Short mmCIF file of C-alpha atoms and ligand atoms in Angstrom, two decimals:
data_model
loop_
_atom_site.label_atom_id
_atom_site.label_comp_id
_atom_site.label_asym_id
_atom_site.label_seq_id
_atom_site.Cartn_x
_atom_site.Cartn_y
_atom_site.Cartn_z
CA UNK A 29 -3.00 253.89 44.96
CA UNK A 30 -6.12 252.30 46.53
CA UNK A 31 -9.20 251.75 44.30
CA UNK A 32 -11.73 254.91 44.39
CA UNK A 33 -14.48 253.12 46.49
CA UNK A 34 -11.65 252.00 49.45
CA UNK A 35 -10.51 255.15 49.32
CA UNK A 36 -14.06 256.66 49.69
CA UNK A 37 -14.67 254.06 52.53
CA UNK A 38 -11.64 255.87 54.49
CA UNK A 39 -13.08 259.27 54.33
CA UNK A 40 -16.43 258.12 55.35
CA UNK A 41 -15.21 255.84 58.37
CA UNK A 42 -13.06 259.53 59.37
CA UNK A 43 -16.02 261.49 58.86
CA UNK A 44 -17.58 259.35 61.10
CA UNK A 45 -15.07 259.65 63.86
CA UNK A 46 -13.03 256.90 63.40
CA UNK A 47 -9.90 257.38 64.65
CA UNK A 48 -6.46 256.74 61.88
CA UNK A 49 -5.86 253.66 64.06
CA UNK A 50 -9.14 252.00 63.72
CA UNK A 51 -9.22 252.69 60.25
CA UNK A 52 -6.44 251.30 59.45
CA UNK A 53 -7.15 248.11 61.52
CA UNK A 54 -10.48 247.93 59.85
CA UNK A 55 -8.88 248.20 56.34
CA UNK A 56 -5.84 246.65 56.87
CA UNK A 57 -4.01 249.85 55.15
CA UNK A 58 -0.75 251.82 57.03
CA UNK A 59 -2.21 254.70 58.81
CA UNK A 60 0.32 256.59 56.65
CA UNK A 61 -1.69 256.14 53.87
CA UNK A 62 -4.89 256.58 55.58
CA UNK A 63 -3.49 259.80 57.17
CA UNK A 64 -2.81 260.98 52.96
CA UNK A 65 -6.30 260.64 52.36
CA UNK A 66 -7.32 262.16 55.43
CA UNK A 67 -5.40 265.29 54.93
CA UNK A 68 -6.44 265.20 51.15
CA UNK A 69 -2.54 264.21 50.06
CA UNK A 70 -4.28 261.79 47.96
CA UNK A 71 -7.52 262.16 46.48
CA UNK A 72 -9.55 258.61 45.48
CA UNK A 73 -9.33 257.79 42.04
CA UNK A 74 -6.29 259.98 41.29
CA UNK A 75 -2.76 258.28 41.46
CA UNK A 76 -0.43 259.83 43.91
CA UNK A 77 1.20 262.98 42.38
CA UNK A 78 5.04 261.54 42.94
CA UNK A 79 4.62 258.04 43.90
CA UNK A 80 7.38 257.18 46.43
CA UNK A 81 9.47 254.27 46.15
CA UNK A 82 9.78 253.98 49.77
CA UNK A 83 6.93 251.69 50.31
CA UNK A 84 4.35 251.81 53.40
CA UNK A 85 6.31 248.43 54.98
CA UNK A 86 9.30 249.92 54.50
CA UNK A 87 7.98 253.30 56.04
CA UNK A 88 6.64 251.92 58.81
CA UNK A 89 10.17 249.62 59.42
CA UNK A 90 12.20 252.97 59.85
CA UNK A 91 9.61 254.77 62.11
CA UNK A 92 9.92 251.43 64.00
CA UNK A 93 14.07 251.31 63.93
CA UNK A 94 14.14 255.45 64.64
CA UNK A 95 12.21 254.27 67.83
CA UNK A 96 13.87 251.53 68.92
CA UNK A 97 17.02 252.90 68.31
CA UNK A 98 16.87 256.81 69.00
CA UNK A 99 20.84 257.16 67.69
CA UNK A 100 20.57 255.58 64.38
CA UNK A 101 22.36 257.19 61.80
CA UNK A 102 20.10 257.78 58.38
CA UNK A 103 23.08 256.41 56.41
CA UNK A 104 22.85 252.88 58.33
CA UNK A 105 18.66 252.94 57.94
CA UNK A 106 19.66 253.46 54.01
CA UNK A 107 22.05 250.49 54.10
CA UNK A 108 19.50 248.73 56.06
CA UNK A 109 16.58 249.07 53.46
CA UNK A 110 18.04 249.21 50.33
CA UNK A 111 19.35 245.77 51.85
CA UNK A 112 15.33 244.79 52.27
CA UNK A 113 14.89 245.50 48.49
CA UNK A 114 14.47 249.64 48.57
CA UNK A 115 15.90 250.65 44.67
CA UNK A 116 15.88 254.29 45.76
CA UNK A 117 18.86 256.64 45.67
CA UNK A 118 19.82 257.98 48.80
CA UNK A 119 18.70 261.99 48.06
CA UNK A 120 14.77 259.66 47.16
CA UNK A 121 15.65 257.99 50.51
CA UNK A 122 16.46 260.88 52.82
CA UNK A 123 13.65 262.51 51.14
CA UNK A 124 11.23 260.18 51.91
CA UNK A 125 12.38 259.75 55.65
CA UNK A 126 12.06 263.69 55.85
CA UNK A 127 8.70 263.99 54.68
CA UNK A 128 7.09 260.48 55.96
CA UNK A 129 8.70 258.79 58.28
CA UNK A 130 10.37 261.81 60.63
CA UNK A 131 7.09 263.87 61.40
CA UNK A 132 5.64 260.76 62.80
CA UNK A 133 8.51 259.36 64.97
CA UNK A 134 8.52 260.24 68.51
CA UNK A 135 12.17 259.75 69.76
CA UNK A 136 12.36 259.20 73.32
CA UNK A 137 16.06 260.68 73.03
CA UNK A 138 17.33 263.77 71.01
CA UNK A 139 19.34 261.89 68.47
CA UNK A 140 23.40 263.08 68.27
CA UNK A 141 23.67 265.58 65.56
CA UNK A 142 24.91 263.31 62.84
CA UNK A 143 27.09 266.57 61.41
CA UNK A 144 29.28 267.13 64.17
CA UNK A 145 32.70 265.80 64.20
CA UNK A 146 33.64 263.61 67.20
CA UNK A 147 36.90 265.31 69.01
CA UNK A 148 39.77 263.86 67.28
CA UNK A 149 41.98 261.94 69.67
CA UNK A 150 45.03 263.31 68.51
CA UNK A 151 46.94 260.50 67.01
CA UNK A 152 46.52 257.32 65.83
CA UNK A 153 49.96 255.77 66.37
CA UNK A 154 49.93 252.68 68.72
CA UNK A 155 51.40 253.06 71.83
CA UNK A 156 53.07 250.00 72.16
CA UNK A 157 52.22 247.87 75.19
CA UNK A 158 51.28 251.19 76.38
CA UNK A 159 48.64 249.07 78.49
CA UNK A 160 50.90 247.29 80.72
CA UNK A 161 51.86 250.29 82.97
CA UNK A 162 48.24 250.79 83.52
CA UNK A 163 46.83 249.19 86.83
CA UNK A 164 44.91 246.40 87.52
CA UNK A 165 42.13 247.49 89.46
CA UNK A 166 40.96 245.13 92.19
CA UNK A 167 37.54 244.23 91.59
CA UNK A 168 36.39 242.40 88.66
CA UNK A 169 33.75 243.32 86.94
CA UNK A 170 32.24 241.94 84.22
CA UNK A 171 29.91 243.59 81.28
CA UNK A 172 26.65 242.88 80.59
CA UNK A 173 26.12 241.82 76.87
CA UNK A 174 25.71 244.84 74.61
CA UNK A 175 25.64 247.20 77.58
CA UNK A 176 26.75 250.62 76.93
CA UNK A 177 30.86 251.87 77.42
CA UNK A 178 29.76 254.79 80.38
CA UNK A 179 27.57 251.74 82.18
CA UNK A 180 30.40 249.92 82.02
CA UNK A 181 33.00 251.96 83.20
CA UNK A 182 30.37 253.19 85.33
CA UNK A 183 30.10 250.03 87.32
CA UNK A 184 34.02 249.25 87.46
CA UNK A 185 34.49 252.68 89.06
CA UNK A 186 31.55 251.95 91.41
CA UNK A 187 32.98 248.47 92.39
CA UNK A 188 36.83 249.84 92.80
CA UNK A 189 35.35 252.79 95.05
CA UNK A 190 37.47 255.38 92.22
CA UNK A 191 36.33 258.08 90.45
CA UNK A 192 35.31 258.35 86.48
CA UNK A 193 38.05 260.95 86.30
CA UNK A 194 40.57 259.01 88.22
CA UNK A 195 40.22 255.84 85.81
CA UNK A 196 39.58 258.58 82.68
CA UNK A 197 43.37 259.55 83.74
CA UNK A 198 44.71 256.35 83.25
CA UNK A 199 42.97 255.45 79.75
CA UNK A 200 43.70 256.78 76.21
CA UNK A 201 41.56 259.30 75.56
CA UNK A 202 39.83 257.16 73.12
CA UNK A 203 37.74 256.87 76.06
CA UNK A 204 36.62 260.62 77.23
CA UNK A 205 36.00 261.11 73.69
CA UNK A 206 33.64 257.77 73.28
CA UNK A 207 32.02 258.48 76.82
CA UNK A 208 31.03 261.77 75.88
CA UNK A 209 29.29 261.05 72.36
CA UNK A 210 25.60 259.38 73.08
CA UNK A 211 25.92 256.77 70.94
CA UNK A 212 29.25 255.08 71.38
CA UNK A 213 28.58 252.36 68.86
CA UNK A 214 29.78 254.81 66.34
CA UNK A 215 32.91 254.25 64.53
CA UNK A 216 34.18 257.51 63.24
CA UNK A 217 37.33 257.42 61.38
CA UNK A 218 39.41 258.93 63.67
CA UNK A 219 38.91 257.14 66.36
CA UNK A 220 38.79 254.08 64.79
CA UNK A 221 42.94 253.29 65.09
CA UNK A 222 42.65 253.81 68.60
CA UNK A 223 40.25 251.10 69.17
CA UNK A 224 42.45 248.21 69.19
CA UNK A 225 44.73 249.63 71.73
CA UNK A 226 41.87 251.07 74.03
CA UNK A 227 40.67 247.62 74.26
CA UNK A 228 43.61 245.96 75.32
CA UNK A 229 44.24 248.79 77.82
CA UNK A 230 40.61 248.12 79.52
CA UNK A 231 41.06 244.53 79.44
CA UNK A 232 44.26 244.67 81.21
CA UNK A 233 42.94 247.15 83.61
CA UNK A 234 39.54 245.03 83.82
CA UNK A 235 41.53 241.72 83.93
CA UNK A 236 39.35 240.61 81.39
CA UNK A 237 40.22 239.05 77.81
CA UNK A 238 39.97 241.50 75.32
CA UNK A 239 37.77 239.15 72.90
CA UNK A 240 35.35 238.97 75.76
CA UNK A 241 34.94 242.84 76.48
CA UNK A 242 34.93 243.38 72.43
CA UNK A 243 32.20 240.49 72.29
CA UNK A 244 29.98 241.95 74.92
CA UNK A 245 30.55 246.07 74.42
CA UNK A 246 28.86 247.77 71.36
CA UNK A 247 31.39 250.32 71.49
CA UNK A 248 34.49 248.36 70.08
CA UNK A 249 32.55 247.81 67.30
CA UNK A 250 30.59 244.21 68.02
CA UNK A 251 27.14 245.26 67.05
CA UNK A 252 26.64 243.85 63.42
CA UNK A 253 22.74 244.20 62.83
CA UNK A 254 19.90 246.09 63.74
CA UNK A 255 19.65 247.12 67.27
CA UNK A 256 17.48 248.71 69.72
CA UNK A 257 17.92 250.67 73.08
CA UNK A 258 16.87 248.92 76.20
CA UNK A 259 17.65 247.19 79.66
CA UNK A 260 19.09 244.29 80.22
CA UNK A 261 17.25 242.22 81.84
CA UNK A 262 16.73 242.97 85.58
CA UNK A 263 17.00 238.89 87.05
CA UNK A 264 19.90 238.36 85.22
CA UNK A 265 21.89 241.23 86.20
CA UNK A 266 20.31 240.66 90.18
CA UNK A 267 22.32 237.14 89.57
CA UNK A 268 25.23 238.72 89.05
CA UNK A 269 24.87 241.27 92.32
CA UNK A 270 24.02 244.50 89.84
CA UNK A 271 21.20 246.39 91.36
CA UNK A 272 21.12 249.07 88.82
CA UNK A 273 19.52 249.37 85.56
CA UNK A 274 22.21 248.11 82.76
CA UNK A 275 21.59 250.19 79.17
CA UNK A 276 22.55 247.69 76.82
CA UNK A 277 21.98 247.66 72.77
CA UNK A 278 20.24 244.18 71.70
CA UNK A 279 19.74 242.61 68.71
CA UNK A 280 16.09 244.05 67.18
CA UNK A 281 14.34 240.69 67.53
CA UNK A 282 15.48 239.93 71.32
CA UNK A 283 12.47 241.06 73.32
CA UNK A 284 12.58 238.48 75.90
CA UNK A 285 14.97 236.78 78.49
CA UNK A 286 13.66 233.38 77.70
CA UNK A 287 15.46 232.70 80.60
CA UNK A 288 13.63 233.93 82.86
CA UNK A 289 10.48 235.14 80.95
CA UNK A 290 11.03 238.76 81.15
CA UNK A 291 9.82 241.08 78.14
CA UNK A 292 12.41 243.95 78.03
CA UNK A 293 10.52 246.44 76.59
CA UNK A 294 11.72 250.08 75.27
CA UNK A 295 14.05 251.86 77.27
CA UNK A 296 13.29 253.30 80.44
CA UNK A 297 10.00 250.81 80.57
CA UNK A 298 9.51 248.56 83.23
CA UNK A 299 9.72 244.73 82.30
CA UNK A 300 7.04 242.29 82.48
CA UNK A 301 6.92 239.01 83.56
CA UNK A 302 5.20 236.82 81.68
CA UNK A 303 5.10 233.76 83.43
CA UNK A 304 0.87 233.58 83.05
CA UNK A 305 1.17 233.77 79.93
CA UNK A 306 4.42 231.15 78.86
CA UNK A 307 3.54 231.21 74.97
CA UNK A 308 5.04 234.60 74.62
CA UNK A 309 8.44 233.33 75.68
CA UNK A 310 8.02 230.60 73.55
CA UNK A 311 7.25 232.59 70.73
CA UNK A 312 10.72 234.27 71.42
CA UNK A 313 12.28 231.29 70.87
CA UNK A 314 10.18 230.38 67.65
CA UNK A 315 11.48 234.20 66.12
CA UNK A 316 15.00 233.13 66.65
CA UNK A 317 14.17 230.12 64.93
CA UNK A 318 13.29 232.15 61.62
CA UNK A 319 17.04 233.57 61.68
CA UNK A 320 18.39 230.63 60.45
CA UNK A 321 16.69 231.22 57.28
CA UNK A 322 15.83 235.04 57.28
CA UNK A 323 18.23 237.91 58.38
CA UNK A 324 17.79 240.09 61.29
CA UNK A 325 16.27 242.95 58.80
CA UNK A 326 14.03 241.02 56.86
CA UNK A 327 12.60 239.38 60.20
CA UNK A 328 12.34 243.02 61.36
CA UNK A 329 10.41 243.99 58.67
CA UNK A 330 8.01 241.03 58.77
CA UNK A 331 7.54 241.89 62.34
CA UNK A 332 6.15 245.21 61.53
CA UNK A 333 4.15 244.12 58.74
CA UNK A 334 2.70 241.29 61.19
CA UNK A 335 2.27 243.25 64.18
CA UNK A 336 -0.54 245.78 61.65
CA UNK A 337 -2.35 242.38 60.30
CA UNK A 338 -3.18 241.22 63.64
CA UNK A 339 -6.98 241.42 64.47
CA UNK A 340 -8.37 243.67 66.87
CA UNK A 341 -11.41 241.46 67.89
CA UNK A 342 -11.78 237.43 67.52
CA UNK A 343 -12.92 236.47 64.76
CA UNK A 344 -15.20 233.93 65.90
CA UNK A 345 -16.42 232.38 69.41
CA UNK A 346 -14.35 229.99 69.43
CA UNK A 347 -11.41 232.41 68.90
CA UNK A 348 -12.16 234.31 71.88
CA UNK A 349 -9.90 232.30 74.41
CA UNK A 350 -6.93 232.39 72.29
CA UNK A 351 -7.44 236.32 71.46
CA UNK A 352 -4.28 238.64 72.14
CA UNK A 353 -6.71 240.80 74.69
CA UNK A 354 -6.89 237.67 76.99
CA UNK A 355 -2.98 237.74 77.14
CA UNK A 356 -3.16 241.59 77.79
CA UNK A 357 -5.58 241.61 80.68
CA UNK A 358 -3.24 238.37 82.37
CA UNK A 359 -0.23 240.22 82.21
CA UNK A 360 -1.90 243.84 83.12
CA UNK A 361 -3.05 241.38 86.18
CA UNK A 362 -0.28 239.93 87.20
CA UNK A 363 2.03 242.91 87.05
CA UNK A 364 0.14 245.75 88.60
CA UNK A 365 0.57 243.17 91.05
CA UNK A 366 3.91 243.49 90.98
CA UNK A 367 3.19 247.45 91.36
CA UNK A 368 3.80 247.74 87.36
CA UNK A 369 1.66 250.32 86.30
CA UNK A 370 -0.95 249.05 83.63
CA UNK A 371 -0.42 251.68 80.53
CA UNK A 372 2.63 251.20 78.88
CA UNK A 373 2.89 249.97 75.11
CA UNK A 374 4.90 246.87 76.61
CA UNK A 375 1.61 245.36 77.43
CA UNK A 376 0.77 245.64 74.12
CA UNK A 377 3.23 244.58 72.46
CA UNK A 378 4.08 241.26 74.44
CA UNK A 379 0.55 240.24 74.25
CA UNK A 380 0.66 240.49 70.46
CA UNK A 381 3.94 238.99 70.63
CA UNK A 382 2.56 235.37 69.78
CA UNK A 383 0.30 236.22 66.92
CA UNK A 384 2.98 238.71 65.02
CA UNK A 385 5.31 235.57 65.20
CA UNK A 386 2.95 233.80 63.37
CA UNK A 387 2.53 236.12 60.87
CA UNK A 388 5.75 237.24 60.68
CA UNK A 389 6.42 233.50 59.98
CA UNK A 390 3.74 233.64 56.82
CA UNK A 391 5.38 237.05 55.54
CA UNK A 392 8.50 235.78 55.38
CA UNK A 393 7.61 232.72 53.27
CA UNK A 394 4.97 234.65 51.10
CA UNK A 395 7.64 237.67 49.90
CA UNK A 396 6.14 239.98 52.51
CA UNK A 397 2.29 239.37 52.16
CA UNK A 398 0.33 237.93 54.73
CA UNK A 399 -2.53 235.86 53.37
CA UNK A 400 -5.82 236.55 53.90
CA UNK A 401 -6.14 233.18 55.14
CA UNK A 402 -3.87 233.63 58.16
CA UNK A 403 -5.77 236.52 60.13
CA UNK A 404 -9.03 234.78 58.86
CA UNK A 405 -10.35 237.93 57.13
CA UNK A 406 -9.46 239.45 54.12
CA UNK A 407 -6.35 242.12 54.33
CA UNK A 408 -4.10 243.21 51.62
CA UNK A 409 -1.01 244.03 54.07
CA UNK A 410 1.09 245.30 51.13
CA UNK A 411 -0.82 247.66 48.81
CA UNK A 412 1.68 249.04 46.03
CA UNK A 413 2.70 245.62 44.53
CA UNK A 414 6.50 244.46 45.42
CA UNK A 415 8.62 245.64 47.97
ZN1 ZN B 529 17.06 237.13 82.54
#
């Protein structure tokens, strides 16, 4: 709970008009718990009435996760914060998600009902080298890192001038039934003995190694941490001749092509080039740095924690150059140049990108606190004591 006169300050800052956002930047509290004031969930001075374990960071890293990644299964966002530290049980857990964290998610996609059975395929007996009366189709083609099964077969079918049906025909129908669910990174049990003998059928008819299509293709099971939906990026696939946009599933810390200093933002949102503005790409580089010490979640979390503590306005003069909102007007600039419109969250985002780093850096190596020292005012990111 916040002390009575913070608490006070929050209703009188809303009373005045303030919007949850700039109250929450002001005060350096989640808008979740400047929303419970607001709509009188909490009342200043009084504790809340069933303090949650699920703490405000933690809140805000599922929202974040249930946007990135619109197909993520509540079991796996359990896993992934009672990994962070969360000593819930999972009925606390899935409460907590259904009263705080779902209302205020906007999914982009409807997410695959979670209680519905994928088709069985029928059998789980290997066929042995099953694969090698299956033809080798002509034309190469190679997938994209963590691009989605349907792109894929999408783009072989393209490429061999054949129909999805015609190459469905040849495949076990591990395949239709993957194809068909949303979210083919989903291992369910019963298709799960198939797998091994699906890949080596698609790799033979591919002419690929299977290690390389199991490496690149969420579906056989290669994603290990958190993920989120987007594109891949649009140079490198141009390199390799592909003119459409490749779904893939990337790790949750790869926003750029540091390649070619592209930020691929959420799915089905353009990507920017950054090239006026090369310490974004270079923060990229600096966040994969932190991995060797932090794992993908906790860096996740620190991101969101970080990404809250940055300021709105400089704060002082000589601040003003370096300021996020110089970086957001240089890439607005140089990509509605590119005929990019200028509104998306990307903008955003990668113009923040530099300065969350930063603090994402000092969260990590103060237990999830940001000093006050490090946005150079005072903000108490984390409110209710340890994660
Ligand atoms: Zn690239």
């Amino acid at each position: 709970m916040l002390p009575r006169e913070r608490a006070e300050k929050i209703l009188t800052l809303h009373a005045a008009g303030w919007s949850v956002r700039a109250i929450a930047d002001q005060l350096g509290h989640s808008q979740v718990t400047i929303r419970n004031y607001i709509n009188g969930h909490r009342k200043p001075g009084t504790p809340a009435p069933r303090p949650s374990l699920l703490t405000d960071p933690l809140a805000d890293y599922c929202r974040q996760r249930l946007v990135d990644d619109p197909h993520l299964r509540p079991s796996r966002l359990f896993k992934e914060v009672a990994d962070l530290g969360f000593q819930g049980s999972r009925a606390t857990f899935y409460r907590a998600l259904d009263s705080r964290v779902l209302p205020l998610v906007d999914r982009r996609k409807p997410k695959s009902p979670e209680g519905i059975p994928q088709t069985p395929v029928g059998t789980s007996r290997a066929f042995p080298h099953r694969y090698e009366r299956i033809p080798v189709l002509p034309r190469r083609v190679s997938p994209i890192t963590g691009e989605t099964l349907s792109s894929y077969l999408g783009r072989i079918v393209q490429a061999n001038h054949l129909t999805t049906a015609e190459v469905l025909a040849v495949l076990h129908p591990w395949f239709s039934t993957k194809i068909k669910n949303p979210d083919d990174r989903a291992q369910h049990h019963t298709l799960a003995p198939a797998a091994a003998q699906a890949l080596h059928e698609l790799a033979h008819l591919a002419s690929l190694p299977p290690a390389s299509l199991a490496h690149a293709l969420p579906a056989f099971g290669s994603a290990e941490g958190p993920v989120r939906a987007t594109t891949a990026c649009h140079r490198c696939t141009a390199r390799r001749s592909i003119h459409q946009s490749v779904p893939v599933h990337l790790p949750v810390h790869h926003k750029i092509c540091t390649r070619h200093g592209i930020w691929l933002g959420d799915l089905g949102e353009a990507h920017l080039d950054l090239s006026t503005c090369p310490e974004i790409t270079t923060a990229q580089h600096r966040a994969d740095r932190l991995l060797r010490r932090f794992t993908p979640r906790q860096l996740a979390l620190a991101h969101q924690i970080a990404a809250k503590a940055v300021p709105s306005w400089p704060t002082s003069p000589a601040a003003v150059r370096n300021h996020w909102k110089y970086r957001l007007l240089a890439l607005q600039t140089h990509n509605h140049h590119r005929g990019i419109s200028t509104d998306l969250d990307s903008y955003t985002q990668a113009a923040i990108y530099p300065d969350v780093v930063a603090l994402a850096a000092e969260a990590l190596a103060h237990n999830f606190r940001i000093p006050a020292r490090s946005t150079g005012e005072i903000r108490q990111v984390v409110e209710h004591g340890n994660l």
